[in-house]
PDB file of C-alpha atoms and ligand atoms in Angstrom:
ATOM      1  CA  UNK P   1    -105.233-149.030-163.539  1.00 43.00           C
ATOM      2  CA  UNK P   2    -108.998-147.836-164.795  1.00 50.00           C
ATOM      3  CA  UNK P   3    -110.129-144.557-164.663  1.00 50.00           C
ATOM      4  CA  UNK P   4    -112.548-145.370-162.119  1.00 52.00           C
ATOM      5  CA  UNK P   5    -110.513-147.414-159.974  1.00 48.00           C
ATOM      6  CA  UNK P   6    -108.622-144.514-159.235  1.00 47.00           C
ATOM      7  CA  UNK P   7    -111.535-142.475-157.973  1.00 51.00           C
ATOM      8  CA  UNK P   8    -110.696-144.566-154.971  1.00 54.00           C
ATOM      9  CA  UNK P   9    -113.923-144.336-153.369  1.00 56.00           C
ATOM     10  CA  UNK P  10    -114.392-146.459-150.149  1.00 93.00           C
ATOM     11  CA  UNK P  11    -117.476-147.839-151.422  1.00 98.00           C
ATOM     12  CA  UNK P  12    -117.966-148.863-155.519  1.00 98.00           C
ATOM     13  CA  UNK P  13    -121.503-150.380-155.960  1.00 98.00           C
ATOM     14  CA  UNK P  14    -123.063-151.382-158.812  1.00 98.00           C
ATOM     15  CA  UNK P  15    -126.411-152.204-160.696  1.00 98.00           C
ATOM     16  CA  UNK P  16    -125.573-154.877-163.320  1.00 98.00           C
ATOM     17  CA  UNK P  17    -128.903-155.831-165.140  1.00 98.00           C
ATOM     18  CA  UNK P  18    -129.305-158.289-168.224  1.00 97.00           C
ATOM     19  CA  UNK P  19    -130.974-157.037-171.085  1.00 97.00           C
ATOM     20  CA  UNK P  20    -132.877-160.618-171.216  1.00 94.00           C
ATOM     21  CA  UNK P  21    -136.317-158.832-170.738  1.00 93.00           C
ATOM     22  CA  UNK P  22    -137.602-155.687-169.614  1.00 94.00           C
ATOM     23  CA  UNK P  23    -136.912-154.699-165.793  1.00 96.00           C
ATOM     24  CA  UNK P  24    -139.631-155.718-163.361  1.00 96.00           C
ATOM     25  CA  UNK P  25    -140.170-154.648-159.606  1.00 97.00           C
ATOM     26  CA  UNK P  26    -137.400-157.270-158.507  1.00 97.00           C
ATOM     27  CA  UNK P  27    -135.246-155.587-160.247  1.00 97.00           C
ATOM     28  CA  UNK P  28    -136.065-152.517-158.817  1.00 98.00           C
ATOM     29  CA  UNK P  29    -135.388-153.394-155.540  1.00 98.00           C
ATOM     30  CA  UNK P  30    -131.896-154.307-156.364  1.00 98.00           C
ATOM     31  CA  UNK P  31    -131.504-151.367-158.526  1.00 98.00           C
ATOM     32  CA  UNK P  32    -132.910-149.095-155.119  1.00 98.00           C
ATOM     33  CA  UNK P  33    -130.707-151.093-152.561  1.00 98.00           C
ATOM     34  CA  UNK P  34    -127.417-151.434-154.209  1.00 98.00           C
ATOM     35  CA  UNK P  35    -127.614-147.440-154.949  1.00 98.00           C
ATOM     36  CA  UNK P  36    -129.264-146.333-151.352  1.00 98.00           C
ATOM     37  CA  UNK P  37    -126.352-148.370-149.312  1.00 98.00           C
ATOM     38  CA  UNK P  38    -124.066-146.934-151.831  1.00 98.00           C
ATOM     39  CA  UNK P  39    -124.967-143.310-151.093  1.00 98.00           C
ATOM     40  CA  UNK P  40    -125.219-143.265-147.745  1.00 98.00           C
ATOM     41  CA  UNK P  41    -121.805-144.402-147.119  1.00 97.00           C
ATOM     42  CA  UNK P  42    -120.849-141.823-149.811  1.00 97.00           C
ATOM     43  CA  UNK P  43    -120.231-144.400-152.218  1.00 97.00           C
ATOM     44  CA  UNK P  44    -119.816-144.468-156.002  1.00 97.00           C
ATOM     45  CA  UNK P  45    -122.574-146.510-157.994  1.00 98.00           C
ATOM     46  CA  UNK P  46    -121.908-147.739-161.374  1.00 98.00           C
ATOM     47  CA  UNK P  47    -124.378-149.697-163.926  1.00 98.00           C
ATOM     48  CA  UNK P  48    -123.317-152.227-165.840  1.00 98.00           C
ATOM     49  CA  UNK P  49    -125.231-153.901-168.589  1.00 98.00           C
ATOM     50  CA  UNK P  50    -124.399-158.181-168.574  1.00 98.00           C
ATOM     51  CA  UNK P  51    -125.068-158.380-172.365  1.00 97.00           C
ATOM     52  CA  UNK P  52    -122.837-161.492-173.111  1.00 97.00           C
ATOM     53  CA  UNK P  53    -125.166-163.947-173.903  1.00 96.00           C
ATOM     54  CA  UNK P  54    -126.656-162.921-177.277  1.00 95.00           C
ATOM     55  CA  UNK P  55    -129.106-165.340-177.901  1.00 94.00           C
ATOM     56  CA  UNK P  56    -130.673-164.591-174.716  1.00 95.00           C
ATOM     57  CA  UNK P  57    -130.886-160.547-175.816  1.00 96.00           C
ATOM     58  CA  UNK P  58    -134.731-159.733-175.115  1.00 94.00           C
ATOM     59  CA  UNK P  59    -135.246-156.898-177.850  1.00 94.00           C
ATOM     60  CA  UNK P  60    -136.415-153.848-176.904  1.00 95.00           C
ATOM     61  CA  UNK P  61    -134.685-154.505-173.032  1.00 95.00           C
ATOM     62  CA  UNK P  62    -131.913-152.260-172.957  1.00 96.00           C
ATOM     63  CA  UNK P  63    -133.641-149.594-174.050  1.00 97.00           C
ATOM     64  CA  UNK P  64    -136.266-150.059-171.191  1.00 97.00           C
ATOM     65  CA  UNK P  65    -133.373-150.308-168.852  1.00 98.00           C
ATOM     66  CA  UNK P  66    -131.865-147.177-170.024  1.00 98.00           C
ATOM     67  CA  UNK P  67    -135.141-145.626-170.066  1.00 98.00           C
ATOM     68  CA  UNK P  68    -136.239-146.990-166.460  1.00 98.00           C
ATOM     69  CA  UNK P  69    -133.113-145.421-164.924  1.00 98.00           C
ATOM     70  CA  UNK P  70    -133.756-142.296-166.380  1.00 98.00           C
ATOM     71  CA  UNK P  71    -137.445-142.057-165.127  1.00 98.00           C
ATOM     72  CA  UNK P  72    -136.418-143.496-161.536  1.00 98.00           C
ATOM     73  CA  UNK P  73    -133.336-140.528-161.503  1.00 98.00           C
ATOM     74  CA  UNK P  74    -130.989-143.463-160.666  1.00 98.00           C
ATOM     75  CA  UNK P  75    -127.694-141.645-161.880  1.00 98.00           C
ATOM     76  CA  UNK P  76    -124.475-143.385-162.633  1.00 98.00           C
ATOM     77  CA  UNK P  77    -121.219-142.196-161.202  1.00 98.00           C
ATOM     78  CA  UNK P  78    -119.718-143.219-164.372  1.00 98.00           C
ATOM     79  CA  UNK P  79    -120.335-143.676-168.083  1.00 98.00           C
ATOM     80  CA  UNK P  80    -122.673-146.983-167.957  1.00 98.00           C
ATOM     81  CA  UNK P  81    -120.643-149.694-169.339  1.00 98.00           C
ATOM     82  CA  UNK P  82    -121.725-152.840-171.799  1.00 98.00           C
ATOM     83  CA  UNK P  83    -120.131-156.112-171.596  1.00 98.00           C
ATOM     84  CA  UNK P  84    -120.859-156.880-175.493  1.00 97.00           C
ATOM     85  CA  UNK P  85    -117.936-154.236-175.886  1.00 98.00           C
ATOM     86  CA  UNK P  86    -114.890-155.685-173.664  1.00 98.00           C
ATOM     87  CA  UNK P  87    -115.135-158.991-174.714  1.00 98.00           C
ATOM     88  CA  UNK P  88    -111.680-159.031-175.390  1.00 98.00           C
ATOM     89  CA  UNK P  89    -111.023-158.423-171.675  1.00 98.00           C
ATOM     90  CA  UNK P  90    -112.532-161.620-171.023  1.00 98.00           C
ATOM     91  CA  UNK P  91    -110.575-163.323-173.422  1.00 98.00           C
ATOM     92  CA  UNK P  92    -107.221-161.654-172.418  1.00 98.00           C
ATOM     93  CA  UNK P  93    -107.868-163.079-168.399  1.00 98.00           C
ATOM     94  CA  UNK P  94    -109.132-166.728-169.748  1.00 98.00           C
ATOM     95  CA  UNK P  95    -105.594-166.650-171.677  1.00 97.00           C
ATOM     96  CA  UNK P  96    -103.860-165.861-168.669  1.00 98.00           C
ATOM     97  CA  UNK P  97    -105.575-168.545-166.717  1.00 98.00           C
ATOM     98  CA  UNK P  98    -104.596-170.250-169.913  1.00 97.00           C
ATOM     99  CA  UNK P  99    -100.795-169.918-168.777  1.00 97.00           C
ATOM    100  CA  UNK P 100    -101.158-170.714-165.290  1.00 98.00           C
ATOM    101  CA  UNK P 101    -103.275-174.597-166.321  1.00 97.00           C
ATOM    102  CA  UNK P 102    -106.143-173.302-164.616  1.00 98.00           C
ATOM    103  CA  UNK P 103    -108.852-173.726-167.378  1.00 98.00           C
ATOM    104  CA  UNK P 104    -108.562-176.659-169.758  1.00 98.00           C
ATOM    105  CA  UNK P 105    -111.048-177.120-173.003  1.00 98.00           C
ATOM    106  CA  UNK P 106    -113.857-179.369-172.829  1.00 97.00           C
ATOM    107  CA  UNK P 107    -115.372-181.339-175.330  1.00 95.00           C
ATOM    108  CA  UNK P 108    -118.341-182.718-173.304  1.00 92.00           C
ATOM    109  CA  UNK P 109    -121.652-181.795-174.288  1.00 85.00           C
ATOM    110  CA  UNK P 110    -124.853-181.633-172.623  1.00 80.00           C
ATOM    111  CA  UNK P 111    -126.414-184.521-174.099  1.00 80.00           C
ATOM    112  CA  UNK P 112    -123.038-186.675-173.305  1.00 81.00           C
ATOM    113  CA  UNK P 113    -123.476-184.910-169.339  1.00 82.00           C
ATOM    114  CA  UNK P 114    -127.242-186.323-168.899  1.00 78.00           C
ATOM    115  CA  UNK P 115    -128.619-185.312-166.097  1.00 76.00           C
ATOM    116  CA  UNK P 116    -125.465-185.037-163.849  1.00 75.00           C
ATOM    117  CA  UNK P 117    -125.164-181.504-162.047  1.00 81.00           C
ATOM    118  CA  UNK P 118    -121.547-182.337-161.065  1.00 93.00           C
ATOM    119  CA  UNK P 119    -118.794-182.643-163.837  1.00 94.00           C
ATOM    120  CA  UNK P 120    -116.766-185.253-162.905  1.00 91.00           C
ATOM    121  CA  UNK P 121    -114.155-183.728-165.122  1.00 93.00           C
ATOM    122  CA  UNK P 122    -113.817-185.847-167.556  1.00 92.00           C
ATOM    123  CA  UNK P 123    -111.546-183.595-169.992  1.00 96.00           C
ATOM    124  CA  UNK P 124    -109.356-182.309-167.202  1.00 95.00           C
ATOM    125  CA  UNK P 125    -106.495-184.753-168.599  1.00 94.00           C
ATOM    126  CA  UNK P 126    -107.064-184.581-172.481  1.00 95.00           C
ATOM    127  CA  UNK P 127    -105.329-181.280-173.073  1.00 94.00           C
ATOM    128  CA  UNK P 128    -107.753-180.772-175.870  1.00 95.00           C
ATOM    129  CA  UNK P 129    -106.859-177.980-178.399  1.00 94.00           C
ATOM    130  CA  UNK P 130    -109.050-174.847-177.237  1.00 94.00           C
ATOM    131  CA  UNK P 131    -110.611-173.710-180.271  1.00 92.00           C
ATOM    132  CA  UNK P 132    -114.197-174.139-180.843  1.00 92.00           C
ATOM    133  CA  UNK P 133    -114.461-175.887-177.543  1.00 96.00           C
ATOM    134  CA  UNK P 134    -115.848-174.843-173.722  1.00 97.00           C
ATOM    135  CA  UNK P 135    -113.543-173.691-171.556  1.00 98.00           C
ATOM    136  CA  UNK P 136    -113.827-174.821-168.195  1.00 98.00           C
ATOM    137  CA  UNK P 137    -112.423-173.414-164.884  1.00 98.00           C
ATOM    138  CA  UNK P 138    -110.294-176.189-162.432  1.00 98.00           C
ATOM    139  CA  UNK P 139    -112.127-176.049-158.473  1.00 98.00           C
ATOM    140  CA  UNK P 140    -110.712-177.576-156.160  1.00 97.00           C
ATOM    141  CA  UNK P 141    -112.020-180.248-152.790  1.00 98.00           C
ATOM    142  CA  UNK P 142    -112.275-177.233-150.333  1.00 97.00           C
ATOM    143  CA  UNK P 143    -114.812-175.600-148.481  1.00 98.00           C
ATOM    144  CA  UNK P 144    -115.531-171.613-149.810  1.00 98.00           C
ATOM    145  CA  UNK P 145    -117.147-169.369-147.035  1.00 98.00           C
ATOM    146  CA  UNK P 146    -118.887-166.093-147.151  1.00 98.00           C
ATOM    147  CA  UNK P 147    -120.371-163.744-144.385  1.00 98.00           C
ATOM    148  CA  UNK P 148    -123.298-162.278-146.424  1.00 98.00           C
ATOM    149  CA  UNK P 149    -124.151-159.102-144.754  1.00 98.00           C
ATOM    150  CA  UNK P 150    -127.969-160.561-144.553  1.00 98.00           C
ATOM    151  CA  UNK P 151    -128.155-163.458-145.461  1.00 98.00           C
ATOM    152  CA  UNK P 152    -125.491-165.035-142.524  1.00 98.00           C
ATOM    153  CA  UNK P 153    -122.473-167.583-143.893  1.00 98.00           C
ATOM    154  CA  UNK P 154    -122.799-169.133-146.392  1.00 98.00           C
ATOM    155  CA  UNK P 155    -120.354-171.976-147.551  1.00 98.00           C
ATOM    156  CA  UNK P 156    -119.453-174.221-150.466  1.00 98.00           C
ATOM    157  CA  UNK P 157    -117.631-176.844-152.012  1.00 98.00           C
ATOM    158  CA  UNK P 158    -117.557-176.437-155.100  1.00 98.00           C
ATOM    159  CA  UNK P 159    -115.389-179.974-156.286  1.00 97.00           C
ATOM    160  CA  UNK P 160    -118.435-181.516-154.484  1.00 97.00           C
ATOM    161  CA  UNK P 161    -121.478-179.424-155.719  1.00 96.00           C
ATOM    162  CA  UNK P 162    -120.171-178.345-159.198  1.00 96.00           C
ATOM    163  CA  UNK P 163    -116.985-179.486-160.534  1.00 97.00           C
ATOM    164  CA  UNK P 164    -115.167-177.846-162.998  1.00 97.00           C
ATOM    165  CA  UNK P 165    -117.635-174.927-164.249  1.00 97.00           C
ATOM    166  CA  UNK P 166    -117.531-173.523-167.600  1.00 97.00           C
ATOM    167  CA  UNK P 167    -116.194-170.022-168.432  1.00 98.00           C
ATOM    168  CA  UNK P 168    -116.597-169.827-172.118  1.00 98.00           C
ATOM    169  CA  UNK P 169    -119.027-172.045-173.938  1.00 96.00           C
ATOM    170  CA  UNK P 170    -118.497-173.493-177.444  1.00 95.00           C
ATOM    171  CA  UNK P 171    -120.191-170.918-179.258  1.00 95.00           C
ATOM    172  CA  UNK P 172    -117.798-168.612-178.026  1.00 96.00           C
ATOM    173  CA  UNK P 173    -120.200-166.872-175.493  1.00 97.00           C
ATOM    174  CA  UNK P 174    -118.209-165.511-172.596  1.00 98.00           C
ATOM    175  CA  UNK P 175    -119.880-167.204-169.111  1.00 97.00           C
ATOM    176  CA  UNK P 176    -121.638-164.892-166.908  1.00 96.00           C
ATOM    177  CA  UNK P 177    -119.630-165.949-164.265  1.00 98.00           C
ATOM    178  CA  UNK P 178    -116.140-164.713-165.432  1.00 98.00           C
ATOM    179  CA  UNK P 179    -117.858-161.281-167.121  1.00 98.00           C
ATOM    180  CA  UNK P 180    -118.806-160.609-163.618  1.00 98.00           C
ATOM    181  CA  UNK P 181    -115.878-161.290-161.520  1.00 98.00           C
ATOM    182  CA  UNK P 182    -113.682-159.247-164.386  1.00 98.00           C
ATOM    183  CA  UNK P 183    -115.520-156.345-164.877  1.00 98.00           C
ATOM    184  CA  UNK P 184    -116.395-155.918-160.762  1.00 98.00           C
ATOM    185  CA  UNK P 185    -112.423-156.000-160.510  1.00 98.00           C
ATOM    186  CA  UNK P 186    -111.783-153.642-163.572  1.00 98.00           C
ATOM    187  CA  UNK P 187    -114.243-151.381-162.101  1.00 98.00           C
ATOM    188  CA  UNK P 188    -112.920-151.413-158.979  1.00 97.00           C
ATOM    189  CA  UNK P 189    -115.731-152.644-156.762  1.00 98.00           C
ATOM    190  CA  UNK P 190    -115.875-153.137-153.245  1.00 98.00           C
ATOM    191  CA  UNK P 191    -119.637-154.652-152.608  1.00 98.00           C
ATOM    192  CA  UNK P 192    -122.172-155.998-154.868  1.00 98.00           C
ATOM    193  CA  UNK P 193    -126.007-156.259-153.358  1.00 99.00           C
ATOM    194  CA  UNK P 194    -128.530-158.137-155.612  1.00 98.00           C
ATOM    195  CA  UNK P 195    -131.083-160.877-155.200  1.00 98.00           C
ATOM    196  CA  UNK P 196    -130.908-163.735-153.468  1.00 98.00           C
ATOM    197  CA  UNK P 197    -131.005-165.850-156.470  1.00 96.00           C
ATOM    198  CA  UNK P 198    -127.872-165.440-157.448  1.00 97.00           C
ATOM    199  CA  UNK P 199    -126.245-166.524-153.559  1.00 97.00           C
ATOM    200  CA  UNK P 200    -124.772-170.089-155.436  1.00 96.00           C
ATOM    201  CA  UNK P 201    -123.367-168.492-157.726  1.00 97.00           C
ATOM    202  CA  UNK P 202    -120.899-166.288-155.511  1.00 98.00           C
ATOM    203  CA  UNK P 203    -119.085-169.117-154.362  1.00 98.00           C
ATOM    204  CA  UNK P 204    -118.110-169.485-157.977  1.00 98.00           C
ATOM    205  CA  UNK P 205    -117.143-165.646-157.952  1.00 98.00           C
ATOM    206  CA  UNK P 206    -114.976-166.141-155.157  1.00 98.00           C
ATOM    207  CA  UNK P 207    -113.105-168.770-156.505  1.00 98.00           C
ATOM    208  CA  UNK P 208    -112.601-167.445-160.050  1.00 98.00           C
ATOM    209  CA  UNK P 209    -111.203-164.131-157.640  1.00 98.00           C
ATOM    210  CA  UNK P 210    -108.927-165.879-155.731  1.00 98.00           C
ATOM    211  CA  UNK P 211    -107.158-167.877-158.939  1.00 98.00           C
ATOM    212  CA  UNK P 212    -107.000-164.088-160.373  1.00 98.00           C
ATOM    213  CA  UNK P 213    -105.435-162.893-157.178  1.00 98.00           C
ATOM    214  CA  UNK P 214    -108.161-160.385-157.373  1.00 98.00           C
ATOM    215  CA  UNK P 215    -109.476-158.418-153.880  1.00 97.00           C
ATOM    216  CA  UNK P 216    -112.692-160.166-151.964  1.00 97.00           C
ATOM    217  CA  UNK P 217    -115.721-158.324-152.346  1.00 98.00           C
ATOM    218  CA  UNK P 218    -118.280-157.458-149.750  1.00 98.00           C
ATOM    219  CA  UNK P 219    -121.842-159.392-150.460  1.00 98.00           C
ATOM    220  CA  UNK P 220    -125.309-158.766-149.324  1.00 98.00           C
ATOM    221  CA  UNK P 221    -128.262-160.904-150.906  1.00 98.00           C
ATOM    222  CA  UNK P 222    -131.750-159.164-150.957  1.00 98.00           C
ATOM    223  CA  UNK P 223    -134.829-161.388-150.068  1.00 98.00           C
ATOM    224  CA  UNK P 224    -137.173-161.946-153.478  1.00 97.00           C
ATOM    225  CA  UNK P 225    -140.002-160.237-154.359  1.00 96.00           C
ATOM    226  CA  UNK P 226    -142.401-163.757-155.637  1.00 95.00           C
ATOM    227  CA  UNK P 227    -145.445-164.071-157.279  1.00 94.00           C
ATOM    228  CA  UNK P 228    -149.017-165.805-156.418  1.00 92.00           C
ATOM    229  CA  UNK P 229    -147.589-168.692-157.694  1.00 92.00           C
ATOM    230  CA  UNK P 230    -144.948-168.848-155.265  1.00 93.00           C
ATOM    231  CA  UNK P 231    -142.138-168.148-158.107  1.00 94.00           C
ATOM    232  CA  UNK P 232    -139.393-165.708-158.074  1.00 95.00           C
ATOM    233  CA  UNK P 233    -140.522-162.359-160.310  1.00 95.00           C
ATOM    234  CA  UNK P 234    -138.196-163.243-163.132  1.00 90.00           C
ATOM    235  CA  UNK P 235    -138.534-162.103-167.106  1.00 81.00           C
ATOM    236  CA  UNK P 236    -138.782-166.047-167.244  1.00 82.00           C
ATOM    237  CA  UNK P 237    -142.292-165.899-165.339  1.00 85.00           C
ATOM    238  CA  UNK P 238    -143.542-163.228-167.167  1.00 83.00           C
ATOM    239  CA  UNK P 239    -143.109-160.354-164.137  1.00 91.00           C
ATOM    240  CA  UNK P 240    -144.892-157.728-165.356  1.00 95.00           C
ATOM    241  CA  UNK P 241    -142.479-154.594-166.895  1.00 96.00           C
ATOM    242  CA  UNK P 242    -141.997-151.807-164.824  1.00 97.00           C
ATOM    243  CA  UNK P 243    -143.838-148.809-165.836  1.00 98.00           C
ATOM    244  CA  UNK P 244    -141.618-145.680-165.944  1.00 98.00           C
ATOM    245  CA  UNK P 245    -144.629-143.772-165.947  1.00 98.00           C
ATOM    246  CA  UNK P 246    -145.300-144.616-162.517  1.00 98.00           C
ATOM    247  CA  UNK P 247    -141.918-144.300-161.263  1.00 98.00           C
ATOM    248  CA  UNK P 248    -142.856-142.421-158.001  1.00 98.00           C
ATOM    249  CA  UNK P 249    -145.651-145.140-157.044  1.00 98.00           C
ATOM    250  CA  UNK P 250    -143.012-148.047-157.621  1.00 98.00           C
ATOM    251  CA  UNK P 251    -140.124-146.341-155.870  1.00 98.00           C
ATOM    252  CA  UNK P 252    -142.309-145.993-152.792  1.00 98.00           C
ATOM    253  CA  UNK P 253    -143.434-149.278-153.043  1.00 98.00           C
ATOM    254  CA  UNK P 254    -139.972-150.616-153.403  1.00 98.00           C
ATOM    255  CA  UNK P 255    -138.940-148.850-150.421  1.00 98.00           C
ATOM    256  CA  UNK P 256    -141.668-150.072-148.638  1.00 98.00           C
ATOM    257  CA  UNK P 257    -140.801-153.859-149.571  1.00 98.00           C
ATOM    258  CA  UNK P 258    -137.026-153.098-148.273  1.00 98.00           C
ATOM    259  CA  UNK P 259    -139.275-152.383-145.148  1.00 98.00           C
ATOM    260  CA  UNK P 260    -137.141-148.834-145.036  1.00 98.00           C
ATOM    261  CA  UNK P 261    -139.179-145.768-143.633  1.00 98.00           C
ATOM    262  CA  UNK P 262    -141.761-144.729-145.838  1.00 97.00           C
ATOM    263  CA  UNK P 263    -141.287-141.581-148.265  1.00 98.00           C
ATOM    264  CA  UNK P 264    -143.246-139.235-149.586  1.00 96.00           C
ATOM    265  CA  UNK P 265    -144.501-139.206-152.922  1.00 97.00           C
ATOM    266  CA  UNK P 266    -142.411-136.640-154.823  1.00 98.00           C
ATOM    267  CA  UNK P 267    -140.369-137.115-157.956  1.00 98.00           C
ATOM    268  CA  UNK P 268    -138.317-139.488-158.274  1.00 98.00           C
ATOM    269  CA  UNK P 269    -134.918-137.848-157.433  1.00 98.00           C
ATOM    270  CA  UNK P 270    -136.226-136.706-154.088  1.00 98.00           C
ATOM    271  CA  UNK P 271    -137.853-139.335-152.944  1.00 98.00           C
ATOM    272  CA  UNK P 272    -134.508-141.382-153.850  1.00 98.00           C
ATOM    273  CA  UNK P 273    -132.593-138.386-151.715  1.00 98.00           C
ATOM    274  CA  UNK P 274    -134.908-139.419-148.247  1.00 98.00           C
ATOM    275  CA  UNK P 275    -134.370-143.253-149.071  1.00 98.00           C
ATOM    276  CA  UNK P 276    -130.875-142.895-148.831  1.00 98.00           C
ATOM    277  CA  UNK P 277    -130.999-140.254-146.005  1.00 98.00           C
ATOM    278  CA  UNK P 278    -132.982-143.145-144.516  1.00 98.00           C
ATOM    279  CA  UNK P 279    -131.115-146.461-145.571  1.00 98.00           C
ATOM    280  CA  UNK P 280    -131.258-148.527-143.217  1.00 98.00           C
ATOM    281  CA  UNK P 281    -130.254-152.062-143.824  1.00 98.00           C
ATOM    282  CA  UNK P 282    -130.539-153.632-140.675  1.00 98.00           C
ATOM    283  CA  UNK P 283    -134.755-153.157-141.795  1.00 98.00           C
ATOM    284  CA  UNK P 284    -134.433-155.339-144.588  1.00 98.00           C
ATOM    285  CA  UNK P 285    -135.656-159.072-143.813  1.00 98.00           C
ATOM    286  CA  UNK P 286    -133.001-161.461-143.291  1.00 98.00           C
ATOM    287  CA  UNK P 287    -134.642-163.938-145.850  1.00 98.00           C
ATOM    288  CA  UNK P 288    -133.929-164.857-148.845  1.00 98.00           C
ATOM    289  CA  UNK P 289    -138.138-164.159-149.953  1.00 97.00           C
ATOM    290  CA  UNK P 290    -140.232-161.470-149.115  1.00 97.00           C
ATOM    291  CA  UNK P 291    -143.888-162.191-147.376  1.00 94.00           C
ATOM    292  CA  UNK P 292    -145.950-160.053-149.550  1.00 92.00           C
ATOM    293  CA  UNK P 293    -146.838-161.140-153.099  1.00 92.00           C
ATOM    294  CA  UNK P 294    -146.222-158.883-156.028  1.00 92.00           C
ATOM    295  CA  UNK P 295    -146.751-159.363-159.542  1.00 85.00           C
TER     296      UNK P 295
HETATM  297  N1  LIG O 301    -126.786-159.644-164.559  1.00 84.81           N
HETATM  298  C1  LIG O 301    -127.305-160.375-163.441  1.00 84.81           C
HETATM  299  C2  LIG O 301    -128.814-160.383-163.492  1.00 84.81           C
HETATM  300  O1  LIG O 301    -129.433-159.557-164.149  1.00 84.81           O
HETATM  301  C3  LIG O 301    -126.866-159.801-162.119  1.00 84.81           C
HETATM  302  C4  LIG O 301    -125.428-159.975-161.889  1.00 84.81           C
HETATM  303  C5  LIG O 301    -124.892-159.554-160.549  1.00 84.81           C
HETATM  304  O2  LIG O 301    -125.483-158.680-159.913  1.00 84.81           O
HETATM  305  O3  LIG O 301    -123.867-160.079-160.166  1.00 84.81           O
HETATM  306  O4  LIG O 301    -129.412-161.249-162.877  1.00 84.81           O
END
């Protein structure tokens, strides 16, 4: 057992940003909610850095993260932890999935997959060798529910919306979606907040969980801060960078698009202080978009 899972704590939150670009006000909303409903249930909060994908490393990013948190006294509970370094953690659960026929290696490549969003599964039977190949995760026909704590239920079937998902891709990257579900058991979570964009994605967690034997996490999906052109604020849109300059100006801002209690403008560790001795998350829009535009 990890050092941190036996703090024990009640509540273990976490802040898990990729380094694909620099951090933008969407970002800081997660970043304020998942900490303020951490504290006020005297939780622990933990940041994570999802540096996996390499190629997808926005240079400069992590630093800006680092430096962002700093600025916007966002503390850790814990040393801040980077995926790049426990790749072989990954690799040690997709062996044991290995062992159990859960995962199987896939030879099928984009091009050969066309425009099809649901792998038929194809290399389920071929027992290819599973070097140098994808690695794909077996779902099965069954319906996967959640109760999101804003967002309502929310259900999927993932034989019929997915198929067999990839874990590991054929350059060897290690798939978002098992980094996640590893390190949130590793670290001994209990409830992840973040944006509403990544809702399809937890029926995936849940599944990858349950084949683990791994405990079911609590889930609440914050509505999106979008742009004028009605698009998520995303590093892929160009969202502007948040400036950690202006830390006390954003922090009230993102409190204010929470639609939490307004605090005063202070420095940053204070005003974080009267968030969370505010926190209210029955506040917070049950949407998965917020009204107001930001940039
Ligand atoms: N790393 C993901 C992102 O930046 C968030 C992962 C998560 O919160 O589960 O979008």
């Amino acid at each position: 057992m990890s050092e941190l899972q036996s703090m024990q704590s009640a509540y273990v939150g976490r802040f898990a940003p990729s380094p694909t670009g620099p951090l933008h006000f969407g970002s800081l909303l997660t970043a304020v909610a998942s900490y303020c409903d951490a504290k006020s249930q005297n939780g622990t909060w933990l940041v994570r850095i999802e540096d996996t994908d390499i190629p997808r490393i926005y240079p400069g990013s992590e630093t800006h993260i680092l430096q962002c948190l700093d600025a916007f006294a966002f503390e850790p509970d814990a040393d801040i932890i980077f995926q790049k370094d426990r790749l072989d953690l990954y690799q040690d659960v997709l062996n044991q999935l290995q062992q159990q026929d859960l995962v199987y290696a896939c030879q099928c490549t984009r091009k050969m997959l066309g425009s099809n969003a649901i792998y038929a599964g194809t290399c389920r039977k071929l027992k290819l060798p599973f070097d140098h190949q994808a690695i794909r995760v077996k779902v099965s026909d069954q319906l996967i529910c959640f109760d999101d704590r804003l967002q309502g239920q929310h259900c999927s079937n993932l034989a019929h919306e997915l198929g067999d998902f990839v874990l590991k891709r054929r350059d060897g990257i290690i798939n978002y979606q098992l980094a996640v579900v590893v390190d949130d058991y590793l670290q001994g979570m209990t409830h992840v907040v973040r944006g509403a964009d990544l809702l399809d994605n937890t029926e995936r967690q849940i599944w990858l969980g349950q084949l683990l034997g791994y405990p079911r996490l609590s889930y609440m999906h914050l509505p999106l801060a979008m742009n004028a052109q009605g698009q998520k604020l995303s590093k892929q849109n160009l969202a502007q960078a948040l400036d950690p300059t202006q830390a006390p100006q954003l922090l009230q801002q993102a409190i204010a698009a929470l639609h939490q209690l307004p605090v005063e403008l202070d420095c940053p560790a204070r005003m974080l202080a009267q968030a969370v001795a505010q926190w209210d998350v029955s506040r917070i829009p049950r949407t998965t978009q917020l009204a107001q535009i930001y940039q």
